[in-house]
Amino acid sequence: MGRLIIVSNRVPSPRERTQPAGGLTVGLKDALRGGSSLWFGWSGNQAETDADPQPSFDTVEGVTYATIDLTARQHEGFYQNFSNGILWPLFHYRVGLMNYSRRDWQTYLEVNALFARCLVPLLRPDDVIWVHDYHLFPLGQALRDLGVTTRIGFFLHIPVPPWSLVRSMPGAELLLEDMQAYDLIGVQTDEDADNLNQAFRLNGLEERARAFPIGIDPYEFRAQAEASVLRDEAGRLRTSLRGAALILGVDRLDYSKGLPERFRGYEALMARYPEHRGKVTFLQVAPVSRGDVEEYRLLRRQLDELTGRINGAYAEFDWTPIRYITRPIARDILAGFYRMADVALITPLRDGMNLVAKEYVAAQNAAAPGVLVLSHFAGAAPEMDEAVLVNPYDADEIADALHQALTMSLDERRQRWTKLDEDVRRTTAGFWARDFLRALDEAPPVCPV
Ligand code: ADQ
């Protein structure tokens, strides 16, 4: 059997290579296990010159990591500006936040071609290549241009809006054409697959997209949560709550996650359901990501203001309604907080999947599970209709859902959770990776042998 080659912008850092990790890494590690495999991507380090970089190699637990450095100019144009400043907002339905520039588009293509040039010498004829995410849409075509004829699959972790929206980006047609180099394209939901296939169809291209919803490793996460509630941090949190119910939000600090809307929803709970004042605490953990981009600075300011306003209006001298943390908290500590939380409040305006929702379910105590309040617009929502589903733009609907969750009977909580948990245990990260790779193997090849 040939090797599996994973390509993603960032590869797990040397420290992450040996630690329990999130969905993508878990799923891929599972797929990489057994066979011989290579994971190729950016090192996270800066190159000094524009000359093609030499890959560095590191082999951990049977997986060889091959990484290259990028120059500051390449990193800025390819990663910050084009991937995060144009593709990220556009694919999260936020055209208004897209800062298009033709120069960044050029750098994006240049870095994809560079990835291809550095990867090709490492390839063997029977390798299977699996490319990940929006940073690398054109990579398949760049590899084909250099004569690669093996199977190449692509998985997109973020949502896909309808073509009428995607086409606001100059060059969108070219991206679609480049994607025809992939034998199979995986996306998170049926809606994403429909939108992408419609875009292909309207441009006279072949429909190659199919839904493969990503999952987690629920057994590992549950074990982590069980161990974590016994830790000192969980005990300190429990003591500090002094009997109040815990509502928990965990996200990267990103405008797709609907944080200001969520805070307003909680504010509406305080205003309209005064019986919960003093009896509930909302803990939001949202470590800063992409802090050097203007939109993210604005978001932070907005959240600082909202937290101040809500706490100012409702706090008592011995109780604070919101605890808002922008520093990271380690995963093995958070897992215990998930298990302790009476409610998880996960309300993205758009999200490819949202693995926090699945992790929350996996972390629960079967005897007394908490309630998941989830946005309709998370990719996880179609699979998780036993959650309390909300429209994240409606603060009153969030407040009603929180009230419903906080007053739900144990019987109903158990019923809902049991169904959610069955699903989370069925569609794991390992299942996702194996399912995609099997479909890739069976897809009609772009380059028939
Ligand atoms: P993300 O936008 O990062 O990922 P998500 O799926 O929620 O979103 O989280 C990925 C991992 O990061 C999870 O394991 C989660 O526990 C962890 N994480 C998130 N916030 C954290 C925090 N504050 N502290 C510690 N850990 C945190 C992208 C897409 C998603 C898609 C994933 C996987 O945007 O929609 O689900 O890829 O495909």
Short mmCIF file of C-alpha atoms and ligand atoms in Angstrom, two decimals:
data_model
loop_
_atom_site.label_atom_id
_atom_site.label_comp_id
_atom_site.label_asym_id
_atom_site.label_seq_id
_atom_site.Cartn_x
_atom_site.Cartn_y
_atom_site.Cartn_z
CA MET A 1 0.00 0.00 0.00
CA GLY A 2 1.19 3.50 -0.81
CA ARG A 3 1.88 6.16 1.76
CA LEU A 4 -0.64 8.73 2.93
CA ILE A 5 0.57 12.30 2.42
CA ILE A 6 -1.24 14.97 4.44
CA VAL A 7 -0.78 18.60 3.42
CA SER A 8 -2.04 21.47 5.56
CA ASN A 9 -0.87 25.03 6.11
CA ARG A 10 0.22 24.41 9.69
CA VAL A 11 1.41 21.02 10.85
CA PRO A 12 1.32 20.06 14.53
CA SER A 13 4.22 21.71 16.37
CA PRO A 14 6.89 19.42 17.85
CA ARG A 15 5.14 19.65 21.24
CA GLU A 16 1.69 18.91 19.72
CA ARG A 17 3.07 15.84 17.94
CA THR A 18 3.11 13.86 21.17
CA GLN A 19 0.00 15.30 22.88
CA PRO A 20 -3.76 14.64 22.71
CA ALA A 21 -5.17 17.16 20.24
CA GLY A 22 -8.29 18.52 18.51
CA GLY A 23 -10.40 16.96 15.75
CA LEU A 24 -8.27 17.40 12.66
CA THR A 25 -5.11 16.15 14.31
CA VAL A 26 -6.93 13.27 15.99
CA GLY A 27 -8.64 12.16 12.78
CA LEU A 28 -5.51 12.43 10.75
CA LYS A 29 -3.30 10.75 13.32
CA ASP A 30 -5.79 7.92 13.30
CA ALA A 31 -5.62 7.72 9.51
CA LEU A 32 -1.83 7.96 9.56
CA ARG A 33 -1.46 5.17 12.09
CA GLY A 34 -0.30 1.85 10.73
CA GLY A 35 0.84 2.80 7.26
CA SER A 36 3.87 4.84 6.42
CA SER A 37 2.99 8.51 6.14
CA LEU A 38 4.17 12.06 5.68
CA TRP A 39 2.67 15.33 6.91
CA PHE A 40 3.80 18.37 4.91
CA GLY A 41 3.25 22.08 5.63
CA TRP A 42 4.56 25.38 6.97
CA SER A 43 6.94 25.24 9.93
CA GLY A 44 5.65 28.39 11.59
CA ASN A 45 9.14 29.88 11.12
CA GLN A 46 10.36 32.68 8.92
CA ALA A 47 12.66 32.21 5.92
CA GLU A 48 15.25 34.92 5.28
CA THR A 49 15.42 34.69 1.47
CA ASP A 50 13.02 34.14 -1.44
CA ALA A 51 15.00 31.10 -2.63
CA ASP A 52 13.01 27.84 -2.41
CA PRO A 53 13.35 26.56 1.18
CA GLN A 54 14.69 23.12 2.09
CA PRO A 55 12.19 21.02 4.07
CA SER A 56 13.12 19.99 7.64
CA PHE A 57 12.21 16.48 8.75
CA ASP A 58 11.13 15.01 12.07
CA THR A 59 9.68 11.55 12.63
CA VAL A 60 7.40 10.96 15.64
CA GLU A 61 5.43 7.75 16.24
CA GLY A 62 5.80 6.61 12.63
CA VAL A 63 4.73 9.92 11.05
CA THR A 64 7.34 11.99 9.24
CA TYR A 65 6.73 15.74 9.49
CA ALA A 66 8.26 17.73 6.62
CA THR A 67 8.02 21.50 7.03
CA ILE A 68 9.21 24.54 5.13
CA ASP A 69 9.76 28.15 6.21
CA LEU A 70 8.04 31.10 4.50
CA THR A 71 9.36 34.64 4.17
CA ALA A 72 7.61 37.46 6.05
CA ARG A 73 6.23 38.73 2.72
CA GLN A 74 4.89 35.32 1.73
CA HIS A 75 3.36 34.77 5.15
CA GLU A 76 1.64 38.13 5.11
CA GLY A 77 0.20 37.88 1.59
CA PHE A 78 -0.66 34.19 1.58
CA TYR A 79 -1.73 33.56 5.17
CA GLN A 80 -2.75 36.79 6.86
CA ASN A 81 -4.16 38.74 3.94
CA PHE A 82 -5.50 36.24 1.45
CA SER A 83 -6.41 33.22 3.59
CA ASN A 84 -7.54 35.02 6.73
CA GLY A 85 -8.50 38.44 5.35
CA ILE A 86 -10.33 37.34 2.19
CA LEU A 87 -11.23 33.63 2.12
CA TRP A 88 -12.13 33.30 5.82
CA PRO A 89 -14.74 36.11 5.91
CA LEU A 90 -16.09 35.26 2.44
CA PHE A 91 -16.66 31.59 3.23
CA HIS A 92 -18.27 32.55 6.55
CA TYR A 93 -20.83 34.62 4.59
CA ARG A 94 -19.21 37.95 5.61
CA VAL A 95 -18.42 39.54 2.23
CA GLY A 96 -18.42 42.94 3.87
CA LEU A 97 -15.31 42.04 5.87
CA MET A 98 -13.38 40.82 2.83
CA ASN A 99 -10.33 42.99 2.04
CA TYR A 100 -9.53 41.98 -1.52
CA SER A 101 -6.25 42.86 -3.19
CA ARG A 102 -4.85 41.41 -6.40
CA ARG A 103 -1.34 41.41 -4.96
CA ASP A 104 -2.39 39.07 -2.15
CA TRP A 105 -4.07 36.78 -4.69
CA GLN A 106 -0.73 36.59 -6.55
CA THR A 107 1.14 35.76 -3.34
CA TYR A 108 -1.46 33.10 -2.51
CA LEU A 109 -0.90 31.41 -5.88
CA GLU A 110 2.87 31.84 -5.51
CA VAL A 111 2.96 30.10 -2.12
CA ASN A 112 0.72 27.27 -3.35
CA ALA A 113 3.11 26.74 -6.26
CA LEU A 114 6.02 26.82 -3.79
CA PHE A 115 4.35 24.16 -1.62
CA ALA A 116 3.97 22.01 -4.76
CA ARG A 117 7.64 22.47 -5.82
CA CYS A 118 8.90 21.54 -2.35
CA LEU A 119 6.54 18.56 -1.98
CA VAL A 120 7.02 16.90 -5.37
CA PRO A 121 10.61 15.66 -4.74
CA LEU A 122 9.33 13.89 -1.59
CA LEU A 123 6.60 11.96 -3.43
CA ARG A 124 6.48 8.37 -4.67
CA PRO A 125 4.24 7.15 -7.49
CA ASP A 126 1.82 5.17 -5.31
CA ASP A 127 1.29 7.85 -2.63
CA VAL A 128 -2.22 9.11 -1.84
CA ILE A 129 -2.33 12.85 -1.15
CA TRP A 130 -4.87 14.56 1.13
CA VAL A 131 -4.84 18.38 1.08
CA HIS A 132 -6.54 20.38 3.86
CA ASP A 133 -8.40 23.64 3.96
CA TYR A 134 -8.85 26.97 2.29
CA HIS A 135 -5.19 28.00 2.39
CA LEU A 136 -4.48 25.38 -0.25
CA PHE A 137 -7.38 25.41 -2.75
CA PRO A 138 -5.01 25.61 -5.79
CA LEU A 139 -2.43 23.11 -4.51
CA GLY A 140 -3.92 20.11 -6.35
CA GLN A 141 -3.65 21.86 -9.69
CA ALA A 142 -0.13 23.09 -8.86
CA LEU A 143 0.86 19.45 -8.20
CA ARG A 144 -0.80 18.25 -11.43
CA ASP A 145 1.12 20.97 -13.32
CA LEU A 146 4.33 19.34 -12.05
CA GLY A 147 3.24 15.94 -13.33
CA VAL A 148 1.68 14.37 -10.21
CA THR A 149 -0.85 11.74 -11.35
CA THR A 150 -1.68 9.95 -8.08
CA ARG A 151 -4.94 10.42 -6.24
CA ILE A 152 -5.36 13.79 -4.58
CA GLY A 153 -8.24 14.50 -2.21
CA PHE A 154 -9.20 17.82 -0.62
CA PHE A 155 -11.11 18.58 2.58
CA LEU A 156 -12.56 22.00 3.40
CA HIS A 157 -13.03 22.65 7.12
CA ILE A 158 -15.04 25.87 6.76
CA PRO A 159 -18.57 26.43 5.32
CA VAL A 160 -19.35 27.07 1.65
CA PRO A 161 -21.84 29.85 0.86
CA PRO A 162 -23.88 29.92 -2.37
CA TRP A 163 -22.09 30.82 -5.59
CA SER A 164 -23.88 34.20 -5.78
CA LEU A 165 -21.81 35.15 -2.72
CA VAL A 166 -18.54 33.35 -3.51
CA ARG A 167 -18.36 35.06 -6.88
CA SER A 168 -17.95 38.46 -5.21
CA MET A 169 -14.32 37.46 -4.90
CA PRO A 170 -12.40 38.29 -8.06
CA GLY A 171 -10.87 35.10 -9.43
CA ALA A 172 -13.39 32.78 -7.75
CA GLU A 173 -13.93 31.01 -11.10
CA LEU A 174 -10.20 30.27 -11.31
CA LEU A 175 -10.21 28.74 -7.85
CA LEU A 176 -13.10 26.47 -8.84
CA GLU A 177 -11.27 25.41 -12.01
CA ASP A 178 -8.14 24.60 -10.01
CA MET A 179 -10.23 22.45 -7.68
CA GLN A 180 -11.05 20.15 -10.59
CA ALA A 181 -7.56 18.71 -10.07
CA TYR A 182 -8.88 16.88 -6.98
CA ASP A 183 -10.36 13.41 -7.37
CA LEU A 184 -12.69 14.08 -4.43
CA ILE A 185 -13.62 17.17 -2.41
CA GLY A 186 -14.96 16.72 1.12
CA VAL A 187 -16.93 19.38 2.99
CA GLN A 188 -18.63 19.36 6.39
CA THR A 189 -22.39 19.34 5.56
CA ASP A 190 -24.86 18.57 2.78
CA GLU A 191 -25.62 22.27 2.49
CA ASP A 192 -21.91 22.98 1.85
CA ALA A 193 -21.74 20.17 -0.72
CA ASP A 194 -24.87 21.48 -2.50
CA ASN A 195 -23.45 25.01 -2.61
CA LEU A 196 -20.07 23.91 -3.93
CA ASN A 197 -21.58 21.56 -6.52
CA GLN A 198 -23.93 24.32 -7.64
CA ALA A 199 -20.89 26.58 -8.12
CA PHE A 200 -19.18 23.88 -10.19
CA ARG A 201 -22.34 23.33 -12.25
CA LEU A 202 -22.91 27.02 -12.96
CA ASN A 203 -19.32 27.25 -14.20
CA GLY A 204 -19.62 24.23 -16.47
CA LEU A 205 -17.39 22.11 -14.20
CA GLU A 206 -17.72 18.64 -12.73
CA GLU A 207 -19.46 18.20 -9.37
CA ARG A 208 -16.89 16.67 -7.04
CA ALA A 209 -18.09 17.70 -3.54
CA ARG A 210 -19.52 15.37 -0.88
CA ALA A 211 -20.25 15.80 2.82
CA PHE A 212 -17.96 14.10 5.36
CA PRO A 213 -18.81 15.64 8.76
CA ILE A 214 -15.71 15.67 10.99
CA GLY A 215 -15.85 14.22 14.51
CA ILE A 216 -13.74 13.89 17.66
CA ASP A 217 -12.20 11.05 19.65
CA PRO A 218 -15.03 10.82 22.23
CA TYR A 219 -13.40 8.12 24.37
CA GLU A 220 -10.19 10.02 24.79
CA PHE A 221 -12.09 13.23 25.54
CA ARG A 222 -14.38 11.61 28.07
CA ALA A 223 -11.38 10.07 29.86
CA GLN A 224 -9.71 13.49 29.90
CA ALA A 225 -12.87 15.12 31.30
CA GLU A 226 -13.22 12.47 34.01
CA ALA A 227 -9.62 12.94 35.09
CA SER A 228 -9.86 16.70 34.81
CA VAL A 229 -12.85 17.19 37.19
CA LEU A 230 -10.63 15.74 39.92
CA ARG A 231 -7.95 18.38 39.37
CA ASP A 232 -7.32 21.37 41.52
CA GLU A 233 -8.55 23.83 38.84
CA ALA A 234 -11.98 22.15 38.60
CA GLY A 235 -12.26 22.21 42.38
CA ARG A 236 -11.41 25.91 42.47
CA LEU A 237 -14.01 26.67 39.81
CA ARG A 238 -16.65 24.65 41.68
CA THR A 239 -15.91 26.43 44.97
CA SER A 240 -16.00 29.83 43.31
CA LEU A 241 -19.45 29.17 41.82
CA ARG A 242 -20.92 28.67 45.31
CA GLY A 243 -23.80 26.62 43.97
CA ALA A 244 -24.57 28.78 40.92
CA ALA A 245 -25.30 26.99 37.64
CA LEU A 246 -22.47 27.21 35.11
CA ILE A 247 -23.03 28.29 31.49
CA LEU A 248 -19.85 27.71 29.46
CA GLY A 249 -18.68 29.11 26.12
CA VAL A 250 -15.37 28.00 24.56
CA ASP A 251 -14.18 29.43 21.25
CA ARG A 252 -11.28 31.01 19.50
CA LEU A 253 -11.85 34.78 19.62
CA ASP A 254 -13.25 35.07 16.10
CA TYR A 255 -16.09 37.08 14.54
CA SER A 256 -17.60 33.89 13.10
CA LYS A 257 -18.31 32.61 16.60
CA GLY A 258 -21.09 35.10 17.38
CA LEU A 259 -19.65 36.28 20.70
CA PRO A 260 -21.19 39.78 20.93
CA GLU A 261 -24.58 38.31 19.97
CA ARG A 262 -24.09 35.61 22.63
CA PHE A 263 -23.27 38.19 25.32
CA ARG A 264 -26.40 40.15 24.36
CA GLY A 265 -28.40 36.93 24.62
CA TYR A 266 -27.11 36.43 28.15
CA GLU A 267 -27.89 40.07 28.92
CA ALA A 268 -31.47 39.43 27.75
CA LEU A 269 -31.63 36.44 30.13
CA MET A 270 -30.64 38.71 33.01
CA ALA A 271 -33.19 41.33 31.98
CA ARG A 272 -36.16 39.08 31.20
CA TYR A 273 -35.64 36.20 33.63
CA PRO A 274 -34.58 37.93 36.86
CA GLU A 275 -35.00 34.65 38.78
CA HIS A 276 -31.61 33.57 37.38
CA ARG A 277 -29.73 36.61 38.70
CA GLY A 278 -27.25 35.51 41.31
CA LYS A 279 -27.96 31.85 40.52
CA VAL A 280 -26.03 31.41 37.30
CA THR A 281 -22.55 32.29 36.04
CA PHE A 282 -21.51 32.55 32.40
CA LEU A 283 -17.87 31.63 31.80
CA GLN A 284 -16.60 32.49 28.33
CA VAL A 285 -13.12 31.33 27.34
CA ALA A 286 -12.00 32.95 24.09
CA PRO A 287 -8.22 33.14 23.60
CA VAL A 288 -7.06 35.78 21.15
CA SER A 289 -6.31 34.42 17.68
CA ARG A 290 -5.11 36.52 14.74
CA GLY A 291 -4.74 39.46 17.11
CA ASP A 292 -2.91 41.57 14.53
CA VAL A 293 -5.92 41.93 12.20
CA GLU A 294 -8.14 45.04 12.54
CA GLU A 295 -11.49 43.16 12.63
CA TYR A 296 -10.23 41.12 15.56
CA ARG A 297 -9.14 44.21 17.49
CA LEU A 298 -12.63 45.67 17.00
CA LEU A 299 -14.22 42.46 18.22
CA ARG A 300 -12.12 42.51 21.37
CA ARG A 301 -13.11 46.08 22.11
CA GLN A 302 -16.78 45.23 21.61
CA LEU A 303 -16.57 42.27 24.00
CA ASP A 304 -14.68 44.28 26.62
CA GLU A 305 -17.47 46.87 26.52
CA LEU A 306 -20.30 44.34 26.64
CA THR A 307 -18.75 42.47 29.56
CA GLY A 308 -18.27 45.71 31.44
CA ARG A 309 -21.81 46.85 30.72
CA ILE A 310 -23.49 43.58 31.71
CA ASN A 311 -21.40 43.09 34.83
CA GLY A 312 -21.89 46.75 35.75
CA ALA A 313 -25.66 46.48 35.41
CA TYR A 314 -26.28 43.14 37.13
CA ALA A 315 -23.36 42.27 39.43
CA GLU A 316 -23.84 42.14 43.18
CA PHE A 317 -21.02 42.79 45.62
CA ASP A 318 -20.66 39.00 45.95
CA TRP A 319 -21.65 37.78 42.46
CA THR A 320 -20.52 38.53 38.87
CA PRO A 321 -22.71 37.49 35.93
CA ILE A 322 -19.95 37.06 33.31
CA ARG A 323 -16.39 35.77 33.60
CA TYR A 324 -14.63 36.47 30.35
CA ILE A 325 -11.12 35.10 29.72
CA THR A 326 -8.99 35.89 26.67
CA ARG A 327 -5.95 33.94 27.85
CA PRO A 328 -5.73 30.32 26.69
CA ILE A 329 -6.68 27.54 29.11
CA ALA A 330 -5.10 24.13 28.57
CA ARG A 331 -7.29 21.48 26.98
CA ASP A 332 -6.91 19.02 29.86
CA ILE A 333 -8.20 21.65 32.30
CA LEU A 334 -11.04 22.76 30.01
CA ALA A 335 -12.30 19.19 29.60
CA GLY A 336 -13.23 19.15 33.30
CA PHE A 337 -15.00 22.53 32.98
CA TYR A 338 -17.09 21.02 30.14
CA ARG A 339 -18.12 18.17 32.44
CA MET A 340 -19.06 20.59 35.22
CA ALA A 341 -21.02 22.97 32.99
CA ASP A 342 -24.82 22.79 33.27
CA VAL A 343 -25.15 24.44 29.86
CA ALA A 344 -22.82 24.86 26.89
CA LEU A 345 -23.63 28.00 24.92
CA ILE A 346 -22.29 27.61 21.37
CA THR A 347 -23.75 30.16 19.01
CA PRO A 348 -21.56 30.76 15.95
CA LEU A 349 -23.03 32.91 13.18
CA ARG A 350 -21.40 30.36 10.84
CA ASP A 351 -19.09 27.47 11.60
CA GLY A 352 -17.75 24.66 9.43
CA MET A 353 -18.54 22.09 12.12
CA ASN A 354 -17.73 23.25 15.68
CA LEU A 355 -16.02 20.49 17.58
CA VAL A 356 -16.55 22.13 20.97
CA ALA A 357 -20.22 21.07 20.70
CA LYS A 358 -19.19 17.43 20.23
CA GLU A 359 -16.55 17.62 22.97
CA TYR A 360 -19.14 19.00 25.40
CA VAL A 361 -21.42 16.03 24.71
CA ALA A 362 -18.57 13.54 25.11
CA ALA A 363 -17.51 15.11 28.42
CA GLN A 364 -20.90 14.76 30.19
CA ASN A 365 -21.70 12.59 33.14
CA ALA A 366 -24.40 10.15 31.90
CA ALA A 367 -26.23 10.29 35.23
CA ALA A 368 -26.70 14.08 35.12
CA PRO A 369 -25.79 15.47 31.71
CA GLY A 370 -25.84 19.17 30.88
CA VAL A 371 -27.72 20.86 28.03
CA LEU A 372 -26.22 21.94 24.73
CA VAL A 373 -27.54 25.23 23.32
CA LEU A 374 -26.36 25.34 19.72
CA SER A 375 -26.67 27.70 16.75
CA HIS A 376 -28.57 26.49 13.67
CA PHE A 377 -25.60 27.78 11.67
CA ALA A 378 -22.94 25.47 13.12
CA GLY A 379 -22.12 22.62 10.75
CA ALA A 380 -22.79 20.34 13.73
CA ALA A 381 -26.46 21.42 13.95
CA PRO A 382 -27.96 19.07 11.32
CA GLU A 383 -26.46 16.09 13.19
CA MET A 384 -27.35 17.43 16.64
CA ASP A 385 -31.03 18.25 16.54
CA GLU A 386 -31.48 17.04 20.13
CA ALA A 387 -29.63 20.16 21.23
CA VAL A 388 -31.64 23.30 21.97
CA LEU A 389 -31.14 24.99 18.61
CA VAL A 390 -31.19 28.79 18.33
CA ASN A 391 -30.87 31.59 15.82
CA PRO A 392 -27.76 33.37 17.18
CA TYR A 393 -28.88 36.75 15.82
CA ASP A 394 -31.89 36.83 18.16
CA ALA A 395 -30.87 37.78 21.71
CA ASP A 396 -34.34 36.96 23.04
CA GLU A 397 -34.26 33.51 21.48
CA ILE A 398 -30.90 32.86 23.16
CA ALA A 399 -32.37 34.04 26.48
CA ASP A 400 -35.42 31.74 26.07
CA ALA A 401 -33.14 28.81 25.19
CA LEU A 402 -30.95 29.46 28.24
CA HIS A 403 -34.02 29.60 30.46
CA GLN A 404 -35.29 26.35 28.94
CA ALA A 405 -31.88 24.70 29.49
CA LEU A 406 -31.52 25.95 33.08
CA THR A 407 -34.98 24.67 34.04
CA MET A 408 -35.01 21.41 32.03
CA SER A 409 -35.94 18.21 33.89
CA LEU A 410 -33.30 15.56 34.44
CA ASP A 411 -35.38 13.14 32.37
CA GLU A 412 -35.44 15.39 29.32
CA ARG A 413 -31.73 16.20 29.71
CA ARG A 414 -30.91 12.51 29.74
CA GLN A 415 -33.11 11.77 26.74
CA ARG A 416 -31.61 14.52 24.64
CA TRP A 417 -28.05 13.76 25.69
CA THR A 418 -28.32 10.00 25.07
CA LYS A 419 -29.20 10.62 21.42
CA LEU A 420 -26.51 13.26 20.99
CA ASP A 421 -23.92 10.99 22.56
CA GLU A 422 -24.81 8.06 20.29
CA ASP A 423 -24.14 10.23 17.31
CA VAL A 424 -20.87 11.64 18.64
CA ARG A 425 -19.65 8.10 19.33
CA ARG A 426 -20.68 6.86 15.88
CA THR A 427 -19.12 9.58 13.71
CA THR A 428 -15.69 9.88 15.32
CA ALA A 429 -12.61 11.56 13.88
CA GLY A 430 -11.21 8.17 12.95
CA PHE A 431 -14.44 7.23 11.16
CA TRP A 432 -14.35 10.54 9.29
CA ALA A 433 -10.79 10.03 8.03
CA ARG A 434 -11.31 6.41 7.02
CA ASP A 435 -14.62 7.23 5.32
CA PHE A 436 -13.04 10.03 3.28
CA LEU A 437 -10.02 7.96 2.28
CA ARG A 438 -12.19 5.03 1.20
CA ALA A 439 -14.33 7.35 -0.94
CA LEU A 440 -11.17 8.90 -2.40
CA ASP A 441 -9.95 5.46 -3.33
CA GLU A 442 -13.25 4.72 -5.08
CA ALA A 443 -13.69 8.11 -6.81
CA PRO A 444 -13.22 8.21 -10.59
CA PRO A 445 -9.58 9.33 -10.97
CA VAL A 446 -8.69 12.67 -12.59
CA CYS A 447 -5.58 10.99 -14.04
CA PRO A 448 -6.55 7.42 -15.04
CA VAL A 449 -3.62 4.98 -15.04
P1 ADQ B 1 -12.04 26.09 14.74
O1 ADQ B 1 -12.64 27.33 14.18
O2 ADQ B 1 -10.78 26.26 15.50
O3 ADQ B 1 -11.80 24.97 13.61
P2 ADQ B 1 -13.67 24.25 16.55
O4 ADQ B 1 -14.12 23.11 15.72
O5 ADQ B 1 -14.72 24.74 17.48
O6 ADQ B 1 -13.21 25.50 15.72
O7 ADQ B 1 -12.42 23.84 17.48
C1 ADQ B 1 -11.37 23.07 17.05
C2 ADQ B 1 -10.56 22.58 18.27
O8 ADQ B 1 -10.02 23.69 19.00
C3 ADQ B 1 -11.42 21.80 19.27
O9 ADQ B 1 -10.74 20.64 19.66
C4 ADQ B 1 -11.59 22.75 20.45
O10 ADQ B 1 -11.64 22.10 21.70
C5 ADQ B 1 -10.34 23.60 20.38
N1 ADQ B 1 -10.66 24.93 20.94
C6 ADQ B 1 -11.55 25.83 20.48
N2 ADQ B 1 -11.59 26.91 21.28
C7 ADQ B 1 -10.72 26.68 22.28
C8 ADQ B 1 -10.31 27.40 23.46
N3 ADQ B 1 -10.84 28.58 23.75
N4 ADQ B 1 -9.37 26.85 24.25
C9 ADQ B 1 -8.85 25.64 23.98
N5 ADQ B 1 -9.19 24.90 22.91
C10 ADQ B 1 -10.12 25.41 22.07
C11 ADQ B 1 -12.06 24.82 12.20
C12 ADQ B 1 -13.46 25.21 11.72
C13 ADQ B 1 -14.50 24.43 12.52
C14 ADQ B 1 -14.26 22.94 12.37
C15 ADQ B 1 -12.81 22.59 12.67
C16 ADQ B 1 -12.50 21.14 12.35
O11 ADQ B 1 -13.67 26.60 11.86
O12 ADQ B 1 -15.81 24.75 12.08
O13 ADQ B 1 -15.10 22.24 13.26
O14 ADQ B 1 -11.92 23.40 11.92
O15 ADQ B 1 -12.85 20.82 11.03
#
